[in-house]
Amino acid sequence: MNLKKLVVAGSLMVSVLSAGNYEVDKSHSNIAFKVKHLMLSSAKGSFDNFSGSFEYDEKSGVLKALSGDILSNTIYTNNEDRDKHLKAEDMLDTKKFPKIYFTLTKFEDNFVYGDITIKGIKKNIKLVYENNGHAKDPWGNYRAAFELSGKINRKDFGLTYNKLLESGGLIVGDVVKISIEIEGIKKL
């Protein structure tokens, strides 16, 4: 009986030790997006200021938890006029809604499901998860990294601006492709 308890305790300890809490390292992470422009090409952008944390099981590569927020007024598309418009009321309305939030609700079969809140509107979305692994860096920090990708419809979040072109198309597409690369430092 004591041997059985020892095996169970050892298994629990390995499980606890293989999971870790990580803080997002902004200098090695990126939150990017792209959306159709004139239905011909894509306008690309990113957010420069964000924070978050996650729980990562080093043995299985599975995310156990993930939460983060983005300062919406740090949107950058390499076009000052467009950036100003994206911060306006008919788009992100960054004065009224200074943050975008995300919280993982479920991890299943290399998909992350989570609640994203943009302009106060919360929707559950599905993102493809790619585990990039974990390692100890030369300075003794333990790091883990992963990528998320998916799509949202901007109109679902009240991002309604658009204009018709003479050809009948729209200036801005409705589908926003999201690409997120995260590297975290393990909290000890």
CSV table of C-alpha atoms in Angstrom, one decimal:
chain,number,residue,atom,x,y,z
A,1,MET,CA,0.0,0.0,0.0
A,2,ASN,CA,2.8,2.4,0.8
A,3,LEU,CA,4.4,1.7,-2.6
A,4,LYS,CA,1.2,2.6,-4.3
A,5,LYS,CA,1.0,5.9,-2.4
A,6,LEU,CA,4.6,6.6,-3.3
A,7,VAL,CA,4.0,6.0,-7.0
A,8,VAL,CA,0.8,8.2,-7.0
A,9,ALA,CA,2.7,11.0,-5.2
A,10,GLY,CA,5.6,10.7,-7.6
A,11,SER,CA,3.3,10.9,-10.6
A,12,LEU,CA,1.6,13.9,-9.2
A,13,MET,CA,5.0,15.6,-8.6
A,14,VAL,CA,6.2,14.9,-12.1
A,15,SER,CA,2.9,16.4,-13.4
A,16,VAL,CA,3.2,19.5,-11.3
A,17,LEU,CA,6.9,20.0,-12.2
A,18,SER,CA,6.3,19.6,-15.9
A,19,ALA,CA,3.7,22.4,-15.9
A,20,GLY,CA,4.8,25.9,-15.5
A,21,ASN,CA,3.5,29.4,-15.3
A,22,TYR,CA,5.0,31.8,-17.9
A,23,GLU,CA,4.9,35.5,-18.4
A,24,VAL,CA,4.8,36.8,-22.0
A,25,ASP,CA,8.1,38.2,-23.2
A,26,LYS,CA,7.0,41.2,-25.4
A,27,SER,CA,10.4,41.5,-27.0
A,28,HIS,CA,10.1,38.0,-28.4
A,29,SER,CA,6.4,38.0,-29.1
A,30,ASN,CA,4.1,39.5,-31.8
A,31,ILE,CA,0.4,40.0,-32.3
A,32,ALA,CA,-0.3,40.7,-36.0
A,33,PHE,CA,-3.3,40.9,-38.3
A,34,LYS,CA,-4.2,41.4,-41.9
A,35,VAL,CA,-7.4,42.3,-43.7
A,36,LYS,CA,-8.3,42.7,-47.4
A,37,HIS,CA,-7.8,46.2,-48.8
A,38,LEU,CA,-9.9,47.1,-51.9
A,39,MET,CA,-10.4,43.4,-52.2
A,40,LEU,CA,-7.1,43.3,-54.0
A,41,SER,CA,-4.3,43.0,-51.4
A,42,SER,CA,-4.0,43.0,-47.7
A,43,ALA,CA,-3.4,45.8,-45.1
A,44,LYS,CA,-1.2,44.4,-42.4
A,45,GLY,CA,-0.7,45.6,-38.9
A,46,SER,CA,0.3,44.7,-35.3
A,47,PHE,CA,-0.1,45.8,-31.7
A,48,ASP,CA,3.0,47.2,-30.0
A,49,ASN,CA,1.9,46.9,-26.3
A,50,PHE,CA,0.4,43.8,-24.8
A,51,SER,CA,0.8,41.6,-21.7
A,52,GLY,CA,-0.2,38.1,-20.7
A,53,SER,CA,0.6,34.9,-19.0
A,54,PHE,CA,0.0,31.2,-19.7
A,55,GLU,CA,0.4,27.8,-18.1
A,56,TYR,CA,2.2,25.4,-20.3
A,57,ASP,CA,2.7,21.7,-19.7
A,58,GLU,CA,6.3,21.0,-20.8
A,59,LYS,CA,5.8,17.3,-21.1
A,60,SER,CA,2.7,17.3,-23.4
A,61,GLY,CA,3.1,20.8,-25.0
A,62,VAL,CA,-0.4,21.6,-24.0
A,63,LEU,CA,-1.6,25.1,-22.9
A,64,LYS,CA,-3.5,24.8,-19.6
A,65,ALA,CA,-4.4,28.5,-19.3
A,66,LEU,CA,-3.8,31.7,-21.3
A,67,SER,CA,-4.9,35.2,-20.7
A,68,GLY,CA,-3.8,38.5,-22.0
A,69,ASP,CA,-4.7,42.0,-22.9
A,70,ILE,CA,-3.7,44.4,-25.7
A,71,LEU,CA,-3.6,48.2,-25.4
A,72,SER,CA,-5.8,49.0,-28.4
A,73,ASN,CA,-4.3,52.4,-29.1
A,74,THR,CA,-0.9,50.8,-29.9
A,75,ILE,CA,-2.2,49.5,-33.2
A,76,TYR,CA,0.3,50.1,-36.0
A,77,THR,CA,-0.2,49.6,-39.8
A,78,ASN,CA,2.7,51.7,-41.2
A,79,ASN,CA,0.2,54.3,-42.2
A,80,GLU,CA,-0.4,57.2,-39.8
A,81,ASP,CA,-3.8,58.2,-41.2
A,82,ARG,CA,-5.1,54.6,-41.2
A,83,ASP,CA,-3.8,54.1,-37.6
A,84,LYS,CA,-5.7,57.2,-36.5
A,85,HIS,CA,-8.9,56.0,-38.2
A,86,LEU,CA,-8.5,52.5,-36.6
A,87,LYS,CA,-8.5,54.2,-33.2
A,88,ALA,CA,-11.7,56.2,-34.0
A,89,GLU,CA,-15.3,55.4,-32.7
A,90,ASP,CA,-16.4,53.5,-35.9
A,91,MET,CA,-13.5,51.1,-35.5
A,92,LEU,CA,-11.7,50.2,-32.2
A,93,ASP,CA,-12.8,53.3,-30.3
A,94,THR,CA,-9.7,53.2,-28.2
A,95,LYS,CA,-10.7,56.1,-25.9
A,96,LYS,CA,-13.8,54.2,-24.7
A,97,PHE,CA,-12.3,50.7,-25.0
A,98,PRO,CA,-8.5,51.0,-24.2
A,99,LYS,CA,-8.0,47.2,-24.1
A,100,ILE,CA,-8.7,44.0,-26.0
A,101,TYR,CA,-8.9,40.9,-23.8
A,102,PHE,CA,-8.4,37.2,-24.4
A,103,THR,CA,-8.9,34.3,-22.1
A,104,LEU,CA,-8.5,30.6,-23.0
A,105,THR,CA,-11.7,28.6,-22.3
A,106,LYS,CA,-10.6,25.2,-23.8
A,107,PHE,CA,-7.7,23.4,-25.4
A,108,GLU,CA,-8.6,20.5,-27.7
A,109,ASP,CA,-6.8,18.7,-30.5
A,110,ASN,CA,-4.3,21.5,-31.2
A,111,PHE,CA,-7.0,24.1,-31.1
A,112,VAL,CA,-7.3,26.9,-28.6
A,113,TYR,CA,-10.8,28.2,-27.8
A,114,GLY,CA,-11.1,31.4,-26.0
A,115,ASP,CA,-13.1,34.5,-25.2
A,116,ILE,CA,-11.9,37.6,-27.0
A,117,THR,CA,-13.4,41.0,-26.0
A,118,ILE,CA,-13.2,43.9,-28.5
A,119,LYS,CA,-15.1,47.1,-27.9
A,120,GLY,CA,-16.8,45.5,-25.0
A,121,ILE,CA,-18.2,42.7,-27.1
A,122,LYS,CA,-17.1,39.2,-26.0
A,123,LYS,CA,-17.1,36.2,-28.5
A,124,ASN,CA,-15.7,32.8,-28.3
A,125,ILE,CA,-13.2,32.1,-31.1
A,126,LYS,CA,-11.2,29.1,-32.3
A,127,LEU,CA,-7.5,29.4,-33.1
A,128,VAL,CA,-5.0,26.9,-34.5
A,129,TYR,CA,-2.3,26.1,-31.9
A,130,GLU,CA,1.3,25.3,-32.9
A,131,ASN,CA,3.7,24.3,-30.1
A,132,ASN,CA,7.2,25.6,-30.7
A,133,GLY,CA,8.6,23.8,-27.6
A,134,HIS,CA,10.6,24.9,-24.6
A,135,ALA,CA,14.2,25.5,-23.7
A,136,LYS,CA,16.6,26.9,-21.1
A,137,ASP,CA,18.2,30.1,-22.4
A,138,PRO,CA,21.9,31.0,-21.8
A,139,TRP,CA,20.9,33.2,-18.8
A,140,GLY,CA,19.2,30.4,-16.9
A,141,ASN,CA,15.6,31.3,-17.8
A,142,TYR,CA,13.2,28.6,-18.9
A,143,ARG,CA,11.2,29.6,-22.0
A,144,ALA,CA,8.3,28.2,-23.9
A,145,ALA,CA,6.8,29.4,-27.2
A,146,PHE,CA,3.8,28.8,-29.4
A,147,GLU,CA,1.9,30.3,-32.3
A,148,LEU,CA,-1.9,30.9,-32.7
A,149,SER,CA,-3.7,31.7,-35.9
A,150,GLY,CA,-7.3,32.2,-36.9
A,151,LYS,CA,-9.9,34.5,-38.3
A,152,ILE,CA,-12.6,36.8,-36.9
A,153,ASN,CA,-15.3,38.9,-38.5
A,154,ARG,CA,-14.7,42.5,-37.6
A,155,LYS,CA,-18.4,43.3,-37.8
A,156,ASP,CA,-19.1,40.9,-35.0
A,157,PHE,CA,-17.3,43.4,-32.7
A,158,GLY,CA,-18.8,46.6,-34.0
A,159,LEU,CA,-16.0,47.5,-36.4
A,160,THR,CA,-18.4,48.7,-39.1
A,161,TYR,CA,-16.6,51.2,-41.2
A,162,ASN,CA,-16.6,50.6,-45.0
A,163,LYS,CA,-17.3,52.2,-48.3
A,164,LEU,CA,-18.4,50.8,-51.7
A,165,LEU,CA,-16.1,51.1,-54.6
A,166,GLU,CA,-17.2,51.9,-58.1
A,167,SER,CA,-16.6,48.3,-59.1
A,168,GLY,CA,-19.0,47.2,-56.4
A,169,GLY,CA,-16.4,45.9,-54.0
A,170,LEU,CA,-15.6,47.2,-50.5
A,171,ILE,CA,-12.6,49.2,-49.3
A,172,VAL,CA,-12.1,46.9,-46.3
A,173,GLY,CA,-12.8,43.2,-46.0
A,174,ASP,CA,-14.8,41.8,-43.1
A,175,VAL,CA,-12.5,38.9,-42.3
A,176,VAL,CA,-9.5,39.7,-40.2
A,177,LYS,CA,-6.7,37.1,-40.1
A,178,ILE,CA,-4.9,36.9,-36.8
A,179,SER,CA,-1.3,35.6,-36.3
A,180,ILE,CA,0.1,35.5,-32.8
A,181,GLU,CA,3.6,34.4,-31.8
A,182,ILE,CA,4.2,34.1,-28.1
A,183,GLU,CA,7.4,33.4,-26.1
A,184,GLY,CA,7.2,33.3,-22.4
A,185,ILE,CA,9.6,33.2,-19.5
A,186,LYS,CA,8.8,30.7,-16.7
A,187,LYS,CA,8.0,32.3,-13.4
A,188,LEU,CA,9.9,30.6,-10.6
